[in-house]
mmCIF file of C-alpha atoms and ligand atoms in Angstrom:
data_model
loop_
_atom_site.group_PDB
_atom_site.id
_atom_site.type_symbol
_atom_site.label_atom_id
_atom_site.label_comp_id
_atom_site.label_asym_id
_atom_site.label_seq_id
_atom_site.Cartn_x
_atom_site.Cartn_y
_atom_site.Cartn_z
ATOM 1 C CA MET A 7 76.702 227.564 53.742
ATOM 2 C CA ALA A 8 76.349 223.951 53.764
ATOM 3 C CA ALA A 9 79.077 223.507 51.122
ATOM 4 C CA SER A 10 81.859 225.216 53.314
ATOM 5 C CA LEU A 11 80.627 222.045 55.525
ATOM 6 C CA VAL A 12 83.702 220.038 54.814
ATOM 7 C CA PRO A 13 87.022 219.104 56.946
ATOM 8 C CA PRO A 14 89.376 221.475 56.589
ATOM 9 C CA ARG A 15 92.076 221.806 54.334
ATOM 10 C CA GLN A 16 94.966 219.861 56.878
ATOM 11 C CA PHE A 17 92.652 216.950 57.006
ATOM 12 C CA ALA A 18 91.873 216.649 53.515
ATOM 13 C CA ASP A 19 94.244 214.023 53.613
ATOM 14 C CA ALA A 20 93.356 212.552 56.412
ATOM 15 C CA ARG A 21 92.865 208.742 56.437
ATOM 16 C CA LEU A 22 92.672 205.429 58.541
ATOM 17 C CA GLU A 23 95.726 204.454 56.843
ATOM 18 C CA ASN A 24 97.937 206.972 57.325
ATOM 19 C CA TYR A 25 96.784 207.342 61.250
ATOM 20 C CA ARG A 26 99.646 205.843 63.249
ATOM 21 C CA PRO A 27 98.360 204.304 66.526
ATOM 22 C CA ASP A 28 100.820 204.763 69.257
ATOM 23 C CA PRO A 29 101.872 200.660 70.369
ATOM 24 C CA GLU A 30 102.178 202.561 73.699
ATOM 25 C CA HIS A 31 98.674 203.637 73.752
ATOM 26 C CA PRO A 32 96.115 200.656 72.543
ATOM 27 C CA SER A 33 93.058 202.832 72.736
ATOM 28 C CA GLN A 34 95.015 204.579 69.636
ATOM 29 C CA ALA A 35 94.353 201.310 67.546
ATOM 30 C CA ASP A 36 90.897 200.690 69.272
ATOM 31 C CA ALA A 37 89.820 203.988 68.088
ATOM 32 C CA VAL A 38 90.774 203.118 64.317
ATOM 33 C CA GLU A 39 89.057 199.832 64.593
ATOM 34 C CA ALA A 40 86.022 201.929 66.267
ATOM 35 C CA VAL A 41 85.912 204.025 63.129
ATOM 36 C CA ARG A 42 86.589 201.126 61.091
ATOM 37 C CA ALA A 43 83.816 199.166 62.463
ATOM 38 C CA PHE A 44 81.063 202.342 62.139
ATOM 39 C CA ALA A 45 82.018 202.806 58.921
ATOM 40 C CA ALA A 46 81.667 199.191 57.922
ATOM 41 C CA SER A 47 77.837 199.337 58.090
ATOM 42 C CA TRP A 48 77.907 201.416 54.914
ATOM 43 C CA SER A 49 79.826 199.327 52.923
ATOM 44 C CA GLY A 50 77.002 196.755 53.520
ATOM 45 C CA ARG A 51 80.016 194.452 55.031
ATOM 46 C CA PRO A 52 79.355 194.678 58.572
ATOM 47 C CA ARG A 53 81.878 193.369 60.608
ATOM 48 C CA SER A 54 80.400 192.812 63.429
ATOM 49 C CA GLY A 55 79.400 189.103 62.537
ATOM 50 C CA GLY A 56 83.182 188.171 62.492
ATOM 51 C CA LEU A 57 84.971 186.227 64.841
ATOM 52 C CA PHE A 58 87.654 187.947 65.057
ATOM 53 C CA ARG A 59 86.623 191.908 64.526
ATOM 54 C CA ARG A 60 83.332 191.704 66.793
ATOM 55 C CA ALA A 61 82.561 195.046 68.006
ATOM 56 C CA PRO A 62 81.969 195.465 71.416
ATOM 57 C CA LYS A 63 78.392 193.514 72.787
ATOM 58 C CA GLY A 64 75.779 196.050 72.272
ATOM 59 C CA GLN A 65 77.536 198.793 70.539
ATOM 60 C CA GLU A 66 76.846 197.260 66.640
ATOM 61 C CA GLN A 67 74.086 199.343 65.835
ATOM 62 C CA ARG A 68 74.200 202.321 67.687
ATOM 63 C CA PRO A 69 74.080 205.378 65.115
ATOM 64 C CA GLY A 70 76.456 207.842 67.053
ATOM 65 C CA LEU A 71 80.600 207.591 67.644
ATOM 66 C CA TYR A 72 81.691 210.103 69.956
ATOM 67 C CA LEU A 73 85.802 210.165 69.909
ATOM 68 C CA ASP A 74 86.667 211.735 73.394
ATOM 69 C CA GLY A 75 90.341 212.325 74.554
ATOM 70 C CA GLY A 76 93.069 214.834 75.449
ATOM 71 C CA PHE A 77 94.600 217.253 72.854
ATOM 72 C CA GLY A 78 96.373 216.076 69.869
ATOM 73 C CA VAL A 79 96.036 212.364 70.086
ATOM 74 C CA GLY A 80 94.227 212.490 66.791
ATOM 75 C CA LYS A 81 90.381 213.149 66.893
ATOM 76 C CA THR A 82 90.024 215.795 64.142
ATOM 77 C CA HIS A 83 92.114 213.270 62.036
ATOM 78 C CA LEU A 84 89.838 210.336 62.883
ATOM 79 C CA LEU A 85 86.825 211.904 62.509
ATOM 80 C CA ALA A 86 87.841 213.284 59.156
ATOM 81 C CA ALA A 87 88.836 210.051 57.871
ATOM 82 C CA LEU A 88 85.180 209.068 59.165
ATOM 83 C CA TRP A 89 83.802 211.667 57.055
ATOM 84 C CA HIS A 90 86.138 210.064 53.911
ATOM 85 C CA LEU A 91 84.624 206.690 54.238
ATOM 86 C CA ALA A 92 80.837 208.129 54.170
ATOM 87 C CA PRO A 93 79.030 207.845 51.039
ATOM 88 C CA GLY A 94 77.543 210.472 49.468
ATOM 89 C CA ARG A 95 75.616 213.451 51.030
ATOM 90 C CA LYS A 96 78.073 214.099 54.269
ATOM 91 C CA TYR A 97 79.315 217.292 56.397
ATOM 92 C CA PHE A 98 82.149 218.114 58.318
ATOM 93 C CA GLY A 99 82.129 221.347 60.960
ATOM 94 C CA THR A 100 82.863 222.789 64.060
ATOM 95 C CA PHE A 101 80.036 222.092 66.965
ATOM 96 C CA ILE A 102 79.989 226.059 66.286
ATOM 97 C CA GLU A 103 79.892 225.995 63.019
ATOM 98 C CA TYR A 104 76.427 223.896 62.965
ATOM 99 C CA THR A 105 74.826 226.236 65.338
ATOM 100 C CA ALA A 106 75.843 228.742 63.163
ATOM 101 C CA LEU A 107 74.052 227.501 60.653
ATOM 102 C CA VAL A 108 70.817 226.535 62.407
ATOM 103 C CA GLY A 109 71.212 230.328 63.555
ATOM 104 C CA ALA A 110 70.755 231.702 60.044
ATOM 105 C CA LEU A 111 68.963 229.346 58.587
ATOM 106 C CA GLY A 112 65.915 228.747 60.919
ATOM 107 C CA TYR A 113 66.131 225.320 62.980
ATOM 108 C CA ALA A 114 63.331 223.621 60.330
ATOM 109 C CA GLU A 115 65.324 224.859 57.307
ATOM 110 C CA ALA A 116 68.663 223.585 58.777
ATOM 111 C CA VAL A 117 66.952 220.442 59.547
ATOM 112 C CA ARG A 118 65.361 219.764 56.062
ATOM 113 C CA LEU A 119 68.817 220.941 54.361
ATOM 114 C CA LEU A 120 71.065 218.553 56.474
ATOM 115 C CA SER A 121 68.417 215.605 56.713
ATOM 116 C CA GLY A 122 68.823 212.382 54.294
ATOM 117 C CA ALA A 123 72.762 213.336 54.858
ATOM 118 C CA SER A 124 75.234 209.598 55.501
ATOM 119 C CA LEU A 125 76.949 211.567 57.903
ATOM 120 C CA ILE A 126 77.242 214.333 60.394
ATOM 121 C CA ALA A 127 80.510 215.256 61.812
ATOM 122 C CA ILE A 128 80.715 217.157 64.400
ATOM 123 C CA ASP A 129 84.276 218.560 65.898
ATOM 124 C CA GLU A 130 84.839 219.481 69.088
ATOM 125 C CA PHE A 131 81.332 219.287 70.459
ATOM 126 C CA GLU A 132 80.495 222.235 73.091
ATOM 127 C CA LEU A 133 78.777 221.740 76.830
ATOM 128 C CA ASP A 134 79.671 225.273 77.536
ATOM 129 C CA ASP A 135 75.995 226.431 76.552
ATOM 130 C CA PRO A 136 72.855 224.488 78.022
ATOM 131 C CA GLY A 137 70.785 225.965 74.962
ATOM 132 C CA ASP A 138 72.953 225.558 72.420
ATOM 133 C CA THR A 139 73.953 221.569 73.650
ATOM 134 C CA MET A 140 69.568 221.070 74.050
ATOM 135 C CA LEU A 141 69.179 222.828 70.684
ATOM 136 C CA MET A 142 71.915 220.322 68.699
ATOM 137 C CA SER A 143 70.933 217.409 70.914
ATOM 138 C CA ARG A 144 67.112 217.985 69.562
ATOM 139 C CA PHE A 145 68.383 218.829 66.150
ATOM 140 C CA LEU A 146 70.658 215.341 66.175
ATOM 141 C CA GLY A 147 67.616 213.265 67.041
ATOM 142 C CA GLU A 148 65.682 214.445 63.467
ATOM 143 C CA LEU A 149 68.533 213.734 61.526
ATOM 144 C CA VAL A 150 69.525 210.177 63.680
ATOM 145 C CA ALA A 151 65.720 209.564 62.987
ATOM 146 C CA GLY A 152 65.700 209.810 59.270
ATOM 147 C CA GLY A 153 68.757 207.349 59.025
ATOM 148 C CA THR A 154 71.529 210.138 59.439
ATOM 149 C CA ARG A 155 74.428 209.093 61.625
ATOM 150 C CA ILE A 156 76.388 211.570 64.040
ATOM 151 C CA GLY A 157 79.865 211.292 64.526
ATOM 152 C CA ALA A 158 81.686 213.685 66.848
ATOM 153 C CA THR A 159 84.687 214.284 69.149
ATOM 154 C CA SER A 160 85.071 216.320 72.468
ATOM 155 C CA ASN A 161 85.858 219.791 72.942
ATOM 156 C CA THR A 162 87.709 220.690 75.932
ATOM 157 C CA PRO A 163 85.250 221.122 79.178
ATOM 158 C CA PRO A 164 87.185 224.495 81.104
ATOM 159 C CA ASN A 165 87.164 222.320 84.270
ATOM 160 C CA ALA A 166 88.458 219.523 82.616
ATOM 161 C CA LEU A 167 91.586 219.135 84.502
ATOM 162 C CA GLY A 168 94.488 216.820 83.783
ATOM 163 C CA GLU A 169 93.224 213.873 81.203
ATOM 164 C CA GLY A 170 90.222 215.453 80.823
ATOM 165 C CA ARG A 171 88.561 211.961 82.028
ATOM 166 C CA PHE A 172 85.175 213.375 82.333
ATOM 167 C CA ALA A 173 84.253 214.527 79.199
ATOM 168 C CA ALA A 174 82.487 211.644 77.959
ATOM 169 C CA ALA A 175 80.659 211.417 81.339
ATOM 170 C CA ASP A 176 79.546 214.927 80.331
ATOM 171 C CA PHE A 177 78.799 214.635 77.175
ATOM 172 C CA LEU A 178 76.086 211.955 77.540
ATOM 173 C CA ARG A 179 74.862 213.306 80.450
ATOM 174 C CA GLU A 180 74.290 216.619 78.783
ATOM 175 C CA ILE A 181 72.893 215.477 75.456
ATOM 176 C CA GLN A 182 69.868 213.764 76.584
ATOM 177 C CA GLY A 183 67.699 211.362 74.672
ATOM 178 C CA LEU A 184 70.781 210.926 72.635
ATOM 179 C CA ALA A 185 73.008 209.458 75.020
ATOM 180 C CA ASP A 186 72.404 205.641 74.720
ATOM 181 C CA ARG A 187 73.134 206.410 70.750
ATOM 182 C CA PHE A 188 76.684 206.734 70.905
ATOM 183 C CA THR A 189 79.591 204.729 70.982
ATOM 184 C CA THR A 190 82.100 206.476 73.239
ATOM 185 C CA VAL A 191 85.637 206.248 72.378
ATOM 186 C CA ARG A 192 88.577 207.201 74.571
ATOM 187 C CA ILE A 193 91.896 207.725 72.835
ATOM 188 C CA GLY A 194 94.529 208.147 74.833
ATOM 189 C CA GLY A 195 98.295 209.154 74.206
ATOM 190 C CA LEU A 196 100.507 212.284 73.553
ATOM 191 C CA ASP A 197 100.014 215.213 71.860
ATOM 192 C CA TYR A 198 101.147 213.966 68.590
ATOM 193 C CA ARG A 199 102.355 217.343 67.361
ATOM 194 C CA ARG A 200 104.976 216.971 70.060
ATOM 195 C CA ARG A 201 105.828 213.671 69.223
ATOM 196 C CA ASP A 202 107.980 215.029 66.880
ATOM 197 C CA ALA A 203 110.027 216.875 69.633
ATOM 198 C CA ALA A 204 108.981 220.304 68.058
ATOM 199 C CA GLU A 205 109.228 221.303 71.572
ATOM 200 C CA SER A 206 108.875 225.127 71.743
ATOM 201 C CA ALA A 207 107.738 227.808 69.500
ATOM 202 C CA VAL A 208 109.778 229.398 66.693
ATOM 203 C CA VAL A 209 111.135 233.160 67.815
ATOM 204 C CA ALA A 210 111.622 234.494 63.948
ATOM 205 C CA GLY A 211 112.301 237.761 65.253
ATOM 206 C CA ASP A 212 110.732 240.698 64.970
ATOM 207 C CA ALA A 213 112.612 241.819 61.613
ATOM 208 C CA ALA A 214 111.598 238.000 60.080
ATOM 209 C CA VAL A 215 108.092 239.866 60.588
ATOM 210 C CA GLU A 216 108.682 243.350 59.311
ATOM 211 C CA ALA A 217 110.396 240.949 56.008
ATOM 212 C CA LEU A 218 107.208 239.628 55.447
ATOM 213 C CA PRO A 219 105.998 239.878 51.867
ATOM 214 C CA ASP A 220 102.984 242.048 51.258
ATOM 215 C CA ASP A 221 100.169 240.160 49.924
ATOM 216 C CA PRO A 222 96.550 239.639 50.767
ATOM 217 C CA GLY A 223 97.315 236.655 52.668
ATOM 218 C CA THR A 224 99.790 237.814 54.922
ATOM 219 C CA THR A 225 99.082 240.308 57.619
ATOM 220 C CA VAL A 226 101.452 241.809 60.276
ATOM 221 C CA ASP A 227 99.856 242.923 63.528
ATOM 222 C CA GLU A 228 101.440 244.281 67.030
ATOM 223 C CA PHE A 229 100.599 241.682 69.400
ATOM 224 C CA ASP A 230 99.181 244.444 72.261
ATOM 225 C CA ALA A 231 97.191 245.688 69.291
ATOM 226 C CA LEU A 232 95.902 242.358 68.000
ATOM 227 C CA ILE A 233 94.891 241.255 71.567
ATOM 228 C CA ALA A 234 92.887 244.699 71.620
ATOM 229 C CA HIS A 235 91.178 244.347 68.643
ATOM 230 C CA LEU A 236 89.987 240.642 69.295
ATOM 231 C CA ALA A 237 87.573 242.529 72.325
ATOM 232 C CA THR A 238 86.204 243.979 69.871
ATOM 233 C CA VAL A 239 84.331 241.790 67.361
ATOM 234 C CA HIS A 240 82.402 238.644 68.786
ATOM 235 C CA PRO A 241 84.478 235.495 68.769
ATOM 236 C CA ALA A 242 81.732 233.485 66.568
ATOM 237 C CA ARG A 243 83.165 236.417 63.973
ATOM 238 C CA TYR A 244 86.926 235.570 64.525
ATOM 239 C CA VAL A 245 86.600 233.245 61.777
ATOM 240 C CA GLY A 246 86.146 236.051 59.249
ATOM 241 C CA LEU A 247 89.490 237.504 60.399
ATOM 242 C CA VAL A 248 91.382 234.681 59.045
ATOM 243 C CA ASP A 249 89.695 234.315 56.064
ATOM 244 C CA GLY A 250 92.071 233.993 53.012
ATOM 245 C CA LEU A 251 94.975 233.837 55.403
ATOM 246 C CA ARG A 252 98.490 232.124 54.764
ATOM 247 C CA THR A 253 100.329 233.819 57.233
ATOM 248 C CA ALA A 254 100.571 235.688 60.117
ATOM 249 C CA GLY A 255 103.048 238.281 61.156
ATOM 250 C CA LEU A 256 103.104 239.146 65.457
ATOM 251 C CA LEU A 257 105.341 241.524 66.320
ATOM 252 C CA ASP A 258 106.337 242.070 69.831
ATOM 253 C CA VAL A 259 104.533 238.941 71.469
ATOM 254 C CA ARG A 260 104.188 239.413 75.117
ATOM 255 C CA ALA A 261 102.834 237.696 78.058
ATOM 256 C CA LEU A 262 98.880 237.617 77.889
ATOM 257 C CA PRO A 263 97.250 240.413 80.326
ATOM 258 C CA GLY A 264 94.531 238.171 81.951
ATOM 259 C CA GLN A 265 91.859 235.629 81.390
ATOM 260 C CA THR A 266 89.815 237.221 79.750
ATOM 261 C CA GLU A 267 92.162 238.269 76.554
ATOM 262 C CA ALA A 268 93.465 234.998 76.999
ATOM 263 C CA LEU A 269 90.127 233.232 76.308
ATOM 264 C CA ARG A 270 89.649 235.121 73.348
ATOM 265 C CA PHE A 271 93.345 234.497 71.873
ATOM 266 C CA VAL A 272 92.487 230.583 72.351
ATOM 267 C CA ALA A 273 89.392 231.884 70.159
ATOM 268 C CA LEU A 274 91.413 233.434 67.429
ATOM 269 C CA VAL A 275 94.235 230.355 67.839
ATOM 270 C CA ASP A 276 91.824 227.494 67.252
ATOM 271 C CA ARG A 277 90.710 229.650 63.977
ATOM 272 C CA LEU A 278 93.859 230.091 62.673
ATOM 273 C CA TYR A 279 94.769 226.318 63.217
ATOM 274 C CA ASP A 280 91.780 225.264 61.195
ATOM 275 C CA ALA A 281 92.671 227.559 58.577
ATOM 276 C CA GLN A 282 96.300 226.102 58.625
ATOM 277 C CA VAL A 283 97.987 229.457 58.789
ATOM 278 C CA ARG A 284 101.503 230.021 59.426
ATOM 279 C CA ILE A 285 102.798 232.442 62.356
ATOM 280 C CA VAL A 286 105.755 234.372 61.772
ATOM 281 C CA ALA A 287 106.506 236.002 65.749
ATOM 282 C CA GLY A 288 108.527 237.914 67.348
ATOM 283 C CA GLY A 289 109.122 238.824 70.911
ATOM 284 C CA LEU A 290 107.935 236.569 73.950
ATOM 285 C CA PRO A 291 107.862 232.950 71.838
ATOM 286 C CA LEU A 292 104.118 231.920 71.603
ATOM 287 C CA ASP A 293 104.709 228.901 74.007
ATOM 288 C CA ARG A 294 104.688 231.397 76.944
ATOM 289 C CA VAL A 295 102.207 233.852 76.334
ATOM 290 C CA PHE A 296 99.933 231.915 79.144
ATOM 291 C CA GLY A 297 101.224 232.931 82.914
ATOM 292 C CA GLU A 298 101.700 230.058 85.549
ATOM 293 C CA ASP A 299 98.514 231.224 87.296
ATOM 294 C CA MET A 300 96.722 230.533 84.002
ATOM 295 C CA LEU A 301 97.801 227.363 83.230
ATOM 296 C CA ALA A 302 97.415 226.208 86.835
ATOM 297 C CA GLY A 303 93.722 227.268 86.191
ATOM 298 C CA GLY A 304 90.321 225.737 85.180
ATOM 299 C CA TYR A 305 91.195 226.199 81.164
ATOM 300 C CA ARG A 306 94.431 224.563 81.852
ATOM 301 C CA LYS A 307 93.750 222.389 78.866
ATOM 302 C CA LYS A 308 92.710 225.094 77.124
ATOM 303 C CA TYR A 309 95.773 226.525 77.094
ATOM 304 C CA LEU A 310 97.820 223.449 76.480
ATOM 305 C CA ARG A 311 96.065 222.980 73.444
ATOM 306 C CA ALA A 312 96.553 226.482 72.432
ATOM 307 C CA ILE A 313 99.897 226.188 73.260
ATOM 308 C CA SER A 314 99.867 222.780 70.952
ATOM 309 C CA ARG A 315 98.692 224.297 68.199
ATOM 310 C CA LEU A 316 100.687 227.872 68.199
ATOM 311 C CA VAL A 317 104.023 225.506 68.135
ATOM 312 C CA ALA A 318 103.023 223.530 65.603
ATOM 313 C CA MET A 319 101.798 227.069 63.609
ATOM 314 C CA THR A 320 105.422 228.602 64.040
ATOM 315 C CA HIS A 321 106.999 225.589 62.758
ATOM 316 C CA ALA A 322 104.949 225.276 59.431
ATOM 317 C CA ALA A 323 107.195 225.811 56.281
ATOM 318 C CA PRO A 324 105.785 228.168 53.776
ATOM 319 C CA GLU A 325 105.936 225.468 51.236
ATOM 320 C CA SER A 326 103.638 223.718 53.217
ATOM 321 C CA ILE A 327 100.679 225.984 52.680
HETATM 322 N N1 ATP B 11 98.398 209.096 65.304
HETATM 323 C C1 ATP B 11 98.531 209.602 64.554
HETATM 324 N N2 ATP B 11 99.154 209.171 63.178
HETATM 325 C C2 ATP B 11 99.199 210.266 62.273
HETATM 326 N N3 ATP B 11 98.983 211.597 62.677
HETATM 327 C C3 ATP B 11 98.420 211.875 63.673
HETATM 328 C C4 ATP B 11 97.826 211.195 65.014
HETATM 329 N N4 ATP B 11 97.783 211.856 65.613
HETATM 330 C C5 ATP B 11 97.515 213.210 65.635
HETATM 331 N N5 ATP B 11 98.285 213.103 63.959
HETATM 332 C C6 ATP B 11 97.928 214.531 63.188
HETATM 333 O O1 ATP B 11 98.560 215.551 64.343
HETATM 334 C C7 ATP B 11 97.397 216.453 64.238
HETATM 335 C C8 ATP B 11 97.268 216.810 65.245
HETATM 336 O O2 ATP B 11 95.751 216.062 65.372
HETATM 337 P P1 ATP B 11 94.578 216.064 65.241
HETATM 338 O O3 ATP B 11 94.068 217.915 65.151
HETATM 339 O O4 ATP B 11 93.679 215.404 65.042
HETATM 340 O O5 ATP B 11 94.341 216.086 67.115
HETATM 341 P P2 ATP B 11 92.810 216.419 67.765
HETATM 342 O O6 ATP B 11 92.903 214.990 68.842
HETATM 343 O O7 ATP B 11 91.777 216.154 67.321
HETATM 344 O O8 ATP B 11 93.987 217.409 68.739
HETATM 345 P P3 ATP B 11 92.987 218.813 69.159
HETATM 346 O O9 ATP B 11 92.879 218.810 70.593
HETATM 347 O O10 ATP B 11 93.767 219.813 69.113
HETATM 348 O O11 ATP B 11 91.679 219.203 68.684
HETATM 349 C C9 ATP B 11 96.701 216.313 62.964
HETATM 350 O O12 ATP B 11 97.624 216.974 61.770
HETATM 351 C C10 ATP B 11 96.709 214.994 62.709
HETATM 352 O O13 ATP B 11 96.834 214.834 61.486
HETATM 353 MG MG1 MG B 12 90.654 218.369 67.180
#
């Protein structure tokens, strides 16, 4: 199980060197420096002593780094880059993967398994469930006490409308006892996936979906039937639905009927995106499945991120995956 705790395929090559900070958002270059400084202590050449590279006061020794920011600004990219810089045994997973690990192995065994690692990277730290949050705080506290360092990124809190600027404050409040162990880096900017004008989802058409090859890495589903199926599977198991999948065909895409269906679909989109699946779809453009009322509500950020991910997946070239 621990063997699967590595960055998703699409972040296999994510490095600080190929992160392109947006000059219009200086916090991006700052974030690169913060990751570099955090990683420097592993190399035995801490940079905090240098006159020009000095880390902000009081942040040099903290064992945790929290990357906070809106969607598509490269949080996961930077976390994967940090993971690549960490020496020896190290882990990378989503918050959900770690809680699943603790659930499957039991608390003590999970601590035993991960302890001694140089880094635990946690993508999309969730604060939705107080029980899980407490469990993870305690879990991480034990690992940090053993010398392990933690890198984490923000997930999208349900009611963080607009810029999500409350995420870091929420995070630090919720992970009581660990908060002062984290340096928080706030990354501003636009969705990188949209920087290059890939504005809307590609609609290949139902005929193109029907023409997809009949192979084990390809699925074809009627959109409404897929949404109905999602109601019968626990979202924690959606990862099983995308296992081994390369191309997902969706016939007759339509607007999602309600919030419940929409949130389930968002959970599936996240798994598809992690697995870097290409989407070939017909019907309504996938960036229009969430209604105006949904986009105006408390889950706006979740939906906007899902749209950004959907657009990217419909633009993926077959040969790129
Ligand atoms: N500044 C950048 N330079 C180069 N590539 C970038 C940059 N920012 C993002 N990317 C790339 O864009 C894609 C989206 O970035 P990433 O997934 O890291 O963003 P994120 O902040 O984690 O978004 P999300 O909110 O969707 O989790 C990735 O393929 C990433 O490698
Ligand atoms: Mg991410």
